[in-house]
Amino acid sequence: MAVYALTGFSLVSLLSFGYLSWDWMKPSLVADVATDPMEKSLPPTFARPPHIIFILTDDQGYHDVGYHGSDIQTPTLDRLAAEGVKLENYYIQPICTPSRSQLITGRYQIHTGLQHSIIRPRQPNCLPLDQVTLPQKLQEAGYSTHMVGKWHLGFYKKECLPTRRGFDTFLGSLTGNVDYYTYDNCDGPGVCGYDLHEGEDVAWDQSGKYSTLLYAQRVNKILASHSPKEPIFIYVAFQAVHTPLQSPKEYIYRYRSMGNVARRKYAAMVTCMDEAVKNITWALKKYGYYDNSVIVFSTDNGGQTFSGGSNWPLRGRKGTYWEGGVRGIGFVHSPLIKRKRRTSWALVHITDWYPTLVSLARGNLSNVPGLDGYNVWPAISEGKESPRTEILHNIDPLYNHAKYGSLEDGFGIWNTAVQASIRVGEWKLLTGDPGYSDWIPPQTLTNFPGSWWNLERLTDGLRKSVWLFNITADPYERYDLSDQRPDVVRTLLMRLVHYNRTAIPVRYPAENPRAHPDFNGGAWGPWASEDDAEEWEGIGEPLKSRNKKKKCKICKLRSFFRKLNTRLMSNRI
């Protein structure tokens, strides 16, 4: 086995020092308080549907919370998690759009057509309009619904906007990343525009306000103007801590001793977000919501290691199907939980929030068949066994096929060149190219970028397209058992075949130059008219327009943008 140098020390050295032998089942660093026996015998009753606050952070690494042993200060998250239920077997998706789409629909990517990459600003694509969303179901149950933060589920026509998908109000950005102060977003050289919206209008007047603080203030305002006697759902999708790495100076000063500049800025952003959560929790108590509330905290994907994030001790990073890309920080805090102050190892996936929250709201799930999520509230609140036994991480037929994969390697039933990953029970299987791998200790971040680059290239030279891990016994994915257990490999490949038969075609249309902000008053926003919106939906290339003359006027420009996009694609996040 090759041993790769880690800036003066080896992977073997790390193992000998115990960096990779942290006991996965060991209690978290914030001590769990013993459960009061009366909490089990006298649980609070749901006199009325609870207020639901769902907080989603962006690109926060698994290691980047205090109770996971981080050097970043998150006292609010630590306290809320310690007083609630920590989810330590909780899974998300490796990048932005997939996690958000699965949260909002309760369905795997293969069942919405969003199984490849993200929705890019100039694509005529959005969350399929035939999907009944989580906020729509909560509206049916009598909830007031509000969204604050990052959408990233498409906006090329007005029907795709948050206010058309179940939210009564919306303040936030439509694209994947914006400047935290100016709200500008560039999707390539010269393709820049403003992206902060209030409802369906551009919020020009909010420019200059740091987004994390702005969003927390908006939540406070919503709570202040609403009656706690009426159920409310607030989806807070912080932009933090996605790039660009920007933070108010007073937060950066706290981490002035950190040698790595990226890590220093990133840490400041995490702590600022933590204080924003504190302000939201304070508002819930001040305005009378807290005693009948459920707060869910979740990350959207693994941390980006070359932008300050850390997923230690997990393998991999954002954008990969290693545990560092898909195992998330998650907890639930609520006075309504029957068994508080504990750590749960129940298997939970981000699709589970849809049926769980609709059930808590006493909503009707009978008219949304085929959900991939499960109601996991009994597992969270009472400590019962999770109804979930497997997770399809994804099947992406468009991702670059692995050089050494083949149908033969997949026992004639699955082409192992295809990027896919699934967990069944304690087993996890990866095929194709799962993304850059290895374990990146926080210490190596000090010498960014040189130290981690060699680590990330660990598997580049291996002629493999199949990996199998007993993820319960080996959560760090150090011991590939694919050669020793071909029987398990074949069983999990059959599950991939099963899921693939239910997949719908990938929705990943070519970008359209008409989406350029210059054609929309300098801001990102809906650009397709009602007449031609459907003509630009599809797979790969846009469908032919009925109005050929109208389309032909921009054909040369479109060709230019496609070529430019191809050159820039490898540098995009």
XYZ file of C-alpha atoms in Angstrom:
573
model
C 0.000 0.000 0.000
C 1.405 3.336 -1.011
C 1.910 5.884 1.755
C 1.494 9.520 0.760
C 3.405 12.286 2.491
C 1.425 14.832 4.471
C 3.724 17.827 4.670
C 6.332 16.127 6.759
C 4.218 13.343 8.216
C 2.551 10.335 6.689
C -0.919 8.887 6.757
C 0.533 6.080 8.866
C 1.787 8.706 11.313
C -1.690 10.127 11.576
C -3.043 6.707 12.413
C -0.376 6.137 15.042
C -1.171 9.460 16.695
C -4.830 8.536 16.783
C -6.094 11.176 14.348
C -7.995 8.588 12.371
C -8.941 6.341 15.252
C -11.399 8.624 17.020
C -14.153 6.435 18.439
C -17.192 7.095 16.236
C -19.563 5.929 18.932
C -17.911 8.030 21.634
C -20.140 10.723 23.209
C -19.684 14.125 21.599
C -17.402 16.704 23.101
C -20.332 18.584 24.565
C -21.489 16.322 27.389
C -25.014 14.956 27.084
C -27.093 15.710 30.151
C -28.880 12.706 31.659
C -32.506 12.490 30.625
C -35.042 13.236 33.337
C -37.190 10.077 33.807
C -40.270 12.305 33.937
C -39.604 13.391 30.365
C -40.324 9.845 29.198
C -43.465 9.367 31.241
C -44.919 12.840 30.842
C -44.131 14.016 27.303
C -45.570 17.335 26.150
C -48.697 17.047 24.047
C -49.208 18.724 20.718
C -52.089 21.015 21.668
C -51.757 22.627 18.258
C -49.483 22.220 15.228
C -45.949 23.321 16.121
C -44.082 26.257 14.657
C -41.321 24.928 12.408
C -37.998 26.681 11.866
C -35.703 24.899 9.404
C -32.151 26.287 9.312
C -29.899 25.203 6.436
C -26.263 26.282 6.229
C -24.185 26.244 3.067
C -20.862 24.369 2.762
C -20.351 23.982 6.511
C -17.963 21.082 7.047
C -18.709 18.149 9.319
C -15.874 19.148 11.643
C -16.885 22.809 11.749
C -19.123 22.855 14.792
C -17.977 22.985 18.391
C -19.473 19.684 19.487
C -17.503 17.858 16.785
C -14.261 19.108 18.309
C -13.741 22.115 16.069
C -11.478 25.071 16.759
C -14.376 27.251 15.578
C -16.628 28.783 18.236
C -20.296 27.800 17.874
C -21.743 28.152 21.393
C -25.347 28.534 20.197
C -25.311 25.455 17.990
C -23.548 23.486 20.722
C -26.173 24.433 23.303
C -29.178 23.842 21.050
C -27.813 20.450 19.998
C -26.914 19.442 23.564
C -30.427 20.290 24.788
C -32.078 18.561 21.837
C -31.185 15.492 19.757
C -27.942 15.296 17.792
C -28.243 13.344 14.550
C -24.941 11.523 14.061
C -26.087 9.229 11.272
C -27.526 12.013 9.153
C -27.032 12.281 5.401
C -27.346 15.079 2.873
C -26.220 15.447 -0.742
C -22.727 16.471 -1.892
C -23.712 19.779 -3.541
C -26.249 22.588 -3.242
C -29.190 22.063 -5.609
C -29.573 18.312 -4.930
C -29.867 18.778 -1.156
C -32.348 21.633 -1.531
C -34.469 19.811 -4.072
C -34.665 16.696 -1.890
C -35.571 18.747 1.172
C -38.349 20.570 -0.684
C -39.789 17.508 -2.485
C -38.958 14.519 -0.260
C -37.685 12.720 -3.372
C -34.333 11.485 -4.611
C -32.680 13.377 -7.465
C -33.381 10.544 -9.875
C -37.101 11.192 -9.348
C -36.958 14.914 -10.153
C -34.505 14.857 -13.056
C -31.936 16.879 -11.081
C -29.417 14.077 -10.655
C -26.591 15.913 -12.430
C -24.669 18.845 -10.994
C -26.511 22.020 -9.945
C -28.961 24.378 -11.631
C -26.796 27.075 -13.158
C -27.932 30.700 -13.461
C -28.332 30.667 -17.246
C -30.026 27.298 -17.566
C -33.734 27.117 -18.460
C -34.303 24.702 -15.617
C -35.913 24.615 -12.190
C -37.504 22.310 -9.657
C -40.149 20.449 -11.716
C -43.455 22.264 -11.498
C -45.412 19.027 -11.073
C -43.781 18.464 -7.676
C -45.870 19.390 -4.637
C -43.424 21.141 -2.345
C -42.999 21.017 1.418
C -44.204 24.612 1.933
C -47.247 23.927 -0.267
C -48.210 20.989 1.949
C -47.741 23.137 5.030
C -49.893 25.853 3.496
C -52.602 23.238 3.019
C -52.277 22.459 6.738
C -52.932 26.098 7.626
C -49.372 27.322 7.994
C -47.982 30.728 7.114
C -44.821 29.981 5.115
C -41.749 32.142 4.700
C -38.355 31.706 3.110
C -35.235 33.704 3.889
C -31.932 33.044 2.113
C -30.620 31.029 -0.810
C -33.070 29.376 -3.239
C -30.881 27.731 -5.920
C -33.736 25.718 -7.408
C -34.094 27.624 -10.660
C -35.765 30.861 -11.700
C -35.835 31.075 -15.489
C -39.592 31.696 -15.446
C -41.790 33.166 -12.743
C -43.508 29.867 -11.990
C -40.167 28.650 -10.621
C -39.822 31.362 -7.968
C -40.161 30.615 -4.240
C -43.386 32.630 -4.007
C -44.893 30.389 -6.704
C -43.684 27.200 -5.002
C -45.386 27.559 -1.647
C -43.819 30.471 0.203
C -45.950 33.449 1.237
C -42.868 35.670 1.427
C -39.282 35.494 0.234
C -36.138 37.512 0.851
C -32.963 36.088 -0.585
C -30.914 35.128 -3.617
C -31.965 32.942 -6.524
C -28.524 31.795 -7.698
C -25.881 29.675 -5.997
C -23.500 32.257 -4.565
C -23.407 36.029 -4.250
C -21.262 38.680 -2.638
C -22.311 38.941 1.026
C -22.545 42.730 0.835
C -23.173 43.773 -2.772
C -25.202 40.668 -3.767
C -23.460 40.542 -7.124
C -22.952 37.182 -8.789
C -20.797 36.487 -11.826
C -21.446 33.351 -13.856
C -18.349 33.775 -15.962
C -16.331 36.741 -17.273
C -18.625 39.684 -17.910
C -21.779 37.755 -16.979
C -22.556 39.517 -13.727
C -25.727 40.708 -12.069
C -27.388 41.664 -8.815
C -29.164 38.899 -6.916
C -31.199 39.852 -3.878
C -34.958 39.635 -4.159
C -37.906 40.645 -2.035
C -40.817 38.515 -3.162
C -40.630 38.681 -6.954
C -38.959 42.087 -7.075
C -35.291 43.029 -7.019
C -34.308 44.317 -3.566
C -31.893 47.024 -4.682
C -32.342 48.935 -1.420
C -30.816 46.133 0.697
C -27.382 46.275 -0.910
C -24.548 46.802 1.555
C -26.063 44.744 4.375
C -24.194 41.555 5.323
C -26.470 38.700 4.302
C -26.188 36.569 7.454
C -27.246 39.492 9.635
C -29.865 40.670 7.144
C -31.514 37.253 7.050
C -31.595 36.924 10.845
C -33.162 40.385 11.088
C -35.816 39.385 8.564
C -36.724 36.284 10.590
C -37.068 38.498 13.663
C -39.368 40.812 11.736
C -41.524 37.925 10.497
C -41.937 36.556 14.015
C -42.720 39.989 15.424
C -45.513 40.561 12.925
C -47.105 37.104 13.170
C -49.306 35.654 15.903
C -47.847 32.703 17.828
C -51.388 31.324 17.995
C -51.176 30.559 14.264
C -48.660 27.957 12.952
C -45.699 29.281 11.005
C -42.977 27.665 8.892
C -39.768 29.588 8.284
C -37.094 28.144 6.007
C -33.817 29.936 6.767
C -31.285 29.009 4.085
C -28.186 30.930 5.072
C -25.723 31.813 2.340
C -23.031 31.209 4.951
C -20.520 29.723 4.767
C -20.248 29.399 0.979
C -17.619 31.385 -0.866
C -16.780 34.222 -1.232
C -15.138 34.207 2.182
C -16.421 37.452 3.681
C -17.208 38.411 7.250
C -17.568 41.512 9.412
C -14.142 42.455 10.806
C -15.113 41.949 14.438
C -15.594 38.222 13.825
C -12.315 37.839 11.939
C -10.458 39.468 14.827
C -11.456 36.591 17.110
C -9.456 34.208 14.930
C -6.437 36.422 14.309
C -4.125 33.681 15.603
C -5.126 31.266 12.830
C -2.274 30.986 10.349
C -4.431 29.981 7.411
C -6.185 33.052 6.020
C -8.975 31.072 4.353
C -9.649 29.118 7.539
C -9.622 32.348 9.554
C -12.251 33.999 7.371
C -14.287 30.832 7.199
C -14.246 30.467 10.994
C -15.421 34.062 11.361
C -18.334 33.364 9.010
C -19.356 30.261 10.968
C -19.312 32.144 14.281
C -21.313 35.010 12.784
C -23.890 32.489 11.559
C -23.955 30.923 15.020
C -24.827 34.286 16.545
C -27.528 34.763 13.909
C -29.074 31.475 15.051
C -28.868 32.776 18.620
C -30.835 35.874 17.597
C -33.472 33.747 15.873
C -33.848 31.539 18.951
C -34.117 34.640 21.135
C -36.880 35.996 18.878
C -38.798 32.715 19.149
C -38.779 33.092 22.918
C -39.453 36.834 22.976
C -42.539 36.633 20.765
C -44.035 33.503 22.340
C -43.269 30.799 19.763
C -40.565 28.769 21.466
C -42.620 26.464 23.718
C -44.493 25.107 20.706
C -41.644 25.118 18.203
C -39.412 22.630 16.403
C -36.009 23.873 15.257
C -34.207 21.712 12.699
C -30.583 22.471 11.862
C -28.888 20.955 8.819
C -25.928 21.517 6.554
C -26.472 21.168 2.793
C -23.266 19.289 1.892
C -19.737 18.674 3.071
C -17.232 21.457 3.548
C -15.036 22.734 0.737
C -11.553 21.973 2.062
C -9.674 24.441 -0.124
C -12.025 27.244 0.994
C -11.459 26.880 4.725
C -13.842 24.019 5.488
C -13.009 20.784 7.295
C -14.766 17.416 7.297
C -12.272 15.758 9.630
C -12.123 12.889 10.428
C -14.251 11.917 7.436
C -12.925 11.158 3.986
C -13.502 13.499 1.061
C -15.059 16.927 0.640
C -17.940 18.805 -0.941
C -18.855 17.437 -4.362
C -17.872 13.849 -3.552
C -19.788 10.784 -2.420
C -17.283 9.969 0.295
C -18.617 10.499 3.809
C -17.016 13.934 3.964
C -19.302 15.021 1.142
C -22.585 13.460 2.261
C -22.593 13.059 6.046
C -23.959 16.249 7.512
C -24.252 18.176 10.729
C -27.817 17.837 11.938
C -29.831 18.227 15.110
C -33.358 18.933 16.300
C -34.122 21.252 19.200
C -37.640 21.417 20.593
C -39.521 21.488 23.912
C -41.821 18.938 22.251
C -39.168 16.212 22.050
C -39.945 13.395 24.490
C -36.359 12.231 25.020
C -34.101 15.264 24.951
C -30.395 15.745 25.559
C -29.110 12.738 23.684
C -27.319 11.602 20.554
C -29.274 9.630 17.969
C -27.664 7.112 15.626
C -30.898 6.540 13.721
C -30.367 6.624 9.970
C -31.827 9.892 8.645
C -31.673 11.479 5.182
C -32.572 14.976 4.052
C -35.596 13.613 2.127
C -37.066 12.553 5.473
C -37.856 16.102 6.561
C -40.729 16.387 4.078
C -42.941 13.601 5.510
C -41.687 14.250 9.048
C -42.595 17.930 9.092
C -45.870 17.493 7.206
C -46.855 14.818 9.722
C -45.966 17.113 12.634
C -48.133 19.769 11.018
C -51.010 17.274 10.802
C -50.922 17.609 7.041
C -52.134 15.134 4.454
C -49.539 12.940 2.732
C -52.008 10.634 0.991
C -52.025 12.762 -2.171
C -48.226 12.747 -2.579
C -47.421 9.092 -3.276
C -43.957 7.860 -4.079
C -42.004 9.899 -1.551
C -38.484 8.661 -0.870
C -38.469 10.129 2.626
C -39.793 8.632 5.858
C -41.418 10.107 8.943
C -38.528 9.916 11.404
C -40.104 11.914 14.254
C -40.603 8.807 16.480
C -36.916 7.987 16.016
C -35.899 11.556 16.874
C -38.343 12.286 19.681
C -38.730 8.888 21.323
C -35.552 7.085 20.347
C -37.350 4.469 18.299
C -35.733 2.638 15.418
C -35.549 4.580 12.173
C -37.871 3.320 9.430
C -35.073 4.027 6.957
C -32.673 1.188 6.171
C -31.034 2.448 2.984
C -30.124 5.628 1.130
C -29.606 6.143 -2.568
C -26.921 8.803 -2.549
C -27.332 9.240 -6.308
C -26.986 7.847 -9.814
C -25.529 10.386 -12.241
C -25.348 9.082 -15.825
C -23.907 12.368 -17.159
C -20.915 12.650 -14.856
C -17.575 11.756 -16.429
C -17.407 7.982 -16.649
C -14.588 6.275 -14.765
C -11.756 5.246 -17.041
C -11.510 1.737 -15.664
C -15.187 0.950 -15.119
C -17.122 -1.583 -17.156
C -20.228 -3.732 -17.288
C -18.005 -6.756 -16.727
C -16.775 -5.314 -13.411
C -20.428 -4.920 -12.446
C -21.221 -8.636 -12.857
C -22.947 -7.870 -16.152
C -25.765 -5.998 -14.391
C -24.245 -2.537 -13.825
C -21.695 -0.423 -15.659
C -19.267 0.508 -12.906
C -18.017 3.469 -14.957
C -21.229 5.303 -13.977
C -20.992 7.513 -10.916
C -23.329 6.127 -8.264
C -23.454 5.491 -4.549
C -25.830 3.677 -2.230
C -25.988 2.656 1.396
C -27.929 -0.434 2.464
C -27.843 -1.242 6.151
C -24.247 -1.044 7.288
C -22.846 -1.313 3.750
C -21.940 1.514 1.395
C -21.082 1.045 -2.290
C -19.528 3.562 -4.676
C -19.060 3.115 -8.428
C -17.526 5.239 -11.138
C -15.619 8.324 -10.048
C -16.763 9.249 -6.502
C -14.647 12.416 -6.470
C -11.357 13.427 -4.884
C -10.714 11.501 -1.709
C -8.570 11.230 1.409
C -8.578 12.543 4.908
C -7.562 16.151 5.406
C -6.626 17.004 8.994
C -7.285 20.604 9.997
C -3.540 20.998 10.660
C -2.703 20.655 6.969
C -4.895 23.638 6.186
C -2.183 25.882 7.652
C -0.025 25.240 4.580
C -2.832 25.713 2.071
C -2.819 24.908 -0.763
C 0.186 22.646 -1.132
C -0.416 20.190 1.672
C -3.878 19.041 0.764
C -3.310 18.793 -2.962
C -1.235 15.612 -2.694
C -3.826 14.132 -0.377
C -6.652 14.828 -2.763
C -4.870 12.951 -5.533
C -4.501 9.740 -3.517
C -6.865 7.631 -5.654
C -6.027 9.184 -9.021
C -3.617 6.414 -9.946
C -5.753 3.520 -8.761
C -7.412 1.435 -11.443
C -10.682 1.056 -9.607
C -14.344 1.747 -10.220
C -15.932 -0.087 -7.272
C -15.545 0.523 -3.528
C -17.333 -1.199 -0.664
C -17.238 -0.195 2.991
C -18.857 -1.383 6.175
C -19.743 2.178 7.077
C -20.844 1.320 10.608
C -17.553 -0.327 11.545
C -15.464 1.875 9.259
C -17.068 5.349 9.065
C -13.809 6.858 7.775
C -13.812 4.603 4.682
C -10.290 3.322 5.171
C -10.858 -0.352 4.363
C -12.232 -1.192 0.936
C -13.903 -4.616 1.121
C -15.049 -4.908 -2.490
C -12.604 -7.716 -3.272
C -13.367 -9.638 -0.069
C -17.159 -9.371 -0.301
C -18.244 -9.671 -3.946
C -21.565 -11.048 -2.702
C -22.364 -7.766 -0.975
C -21.152 -5.795 -3.996
C -23.521 -7.721 -6.249
C -26.443 -7.228 -3.840
C -25.929 -3.472 -3.719
C -25.468 -3.290 -7.475
C -28.881 -4.932 -7.808
C -30.326 -2.170 -5.632
C -28.781 0.403 -7.966
C -30.377 -1.391 -10.912
C -33.709 -1.303 -9.080
C -33.492 2.432 -8.434
C -32.254 3.180 -11.924
C -35.384 1.610 -13.395
C -37.426 4.241 -11.564
C -35.279 7.198 -12.670
C -36.642 9.885 -14.951
C -34.483 11.535 -17.666
C -31.897 14.041 -16.519
C -32.944 17.688 -16.826
C -29.762 19.556 -17.706
C -30.421 21.937 -20.614
C -27.788 24.084 -22.276
C -27.372 27.627 -21.038
C -29.250 30.393 -22.775
C -27.662 33.826 -23.404
C -31.055 35.460 -22.911
C -30.552 34.889 -19.186
C -27.738 37.471 -19.113
C -28.482 40.085 -16.411
C -27.835 42.856 -18.937
C -31.134 41.857 -20.575
C -32.911 41.988 -17.203
C -32.049 45.424 -15.863
C -28.730 44.293 -14.395
C -30.203 41.647 -12.093
C -30.585 37.883 -12.192
C -34.222 36.913 -12.554
C -36.842 35.209 -14.737
C -36.175 35.746 -18.423
C -38.273 33.224 -20.373
C -41.685 34.328 -21.591
C -44.784 32.188 -21.157
C -44.808 31.416 -24.886
C -41.341 29.995 -25.145
C -40.605 28.751 -21.601
C -41.362 25.106 -22.355
C -39.317 25.225 -25.557
C -36.135 25.671 -23.563
C -36.671 22.769 -21.198
C -35.139 19.410 -21.961
C -32.093 17.216 -21.865
C -28.684 18.453 -22.963
C -29.568 20.840 -25.789
C -32.570 23.189 -25.880
C -35.519 21.987 -27.903
C -36.068 23.639 -31.264
C -38.050 26.807 -31.109
C -41.324 27.103 -32.968
C -40.345 30.649 -33.811
C -37.232 29.908 -35.825
C -36.585 33.497 -36.850
C -36.683 34.719 -33.266
C -34.307 31.986 -32.177
C -31.961 32.464 -35.115
C -31.254 36.062 -34.164
C -29.223 34.903 -31.188
C -27.849 31.617 -32.531
C -24.329 32.975 -32.998
C -24.315 34.474 -29.529
C -25.535 31.188 -28.080
C -22.741 29.292 -29.820
C -20.179 31.671 -28.365
C -21.507 31.233 -24.826
C -21.529 27.448 -25.152
C -17.869 27.405 -26.166
C -16.979 29.797 -23.375
C -18.942 27.696 -20.907
C -17.041 24.553 -21.915
C -13.721 26.255 -21.213
C -14.859 27.564 -17.842
C -16.759 24.495 -16.614
C -13.815 22.908 -14.856
C -13.274 26.021 -12.746
C -16.857 26.332 -11.532
C -18.262 25.278 -8.186
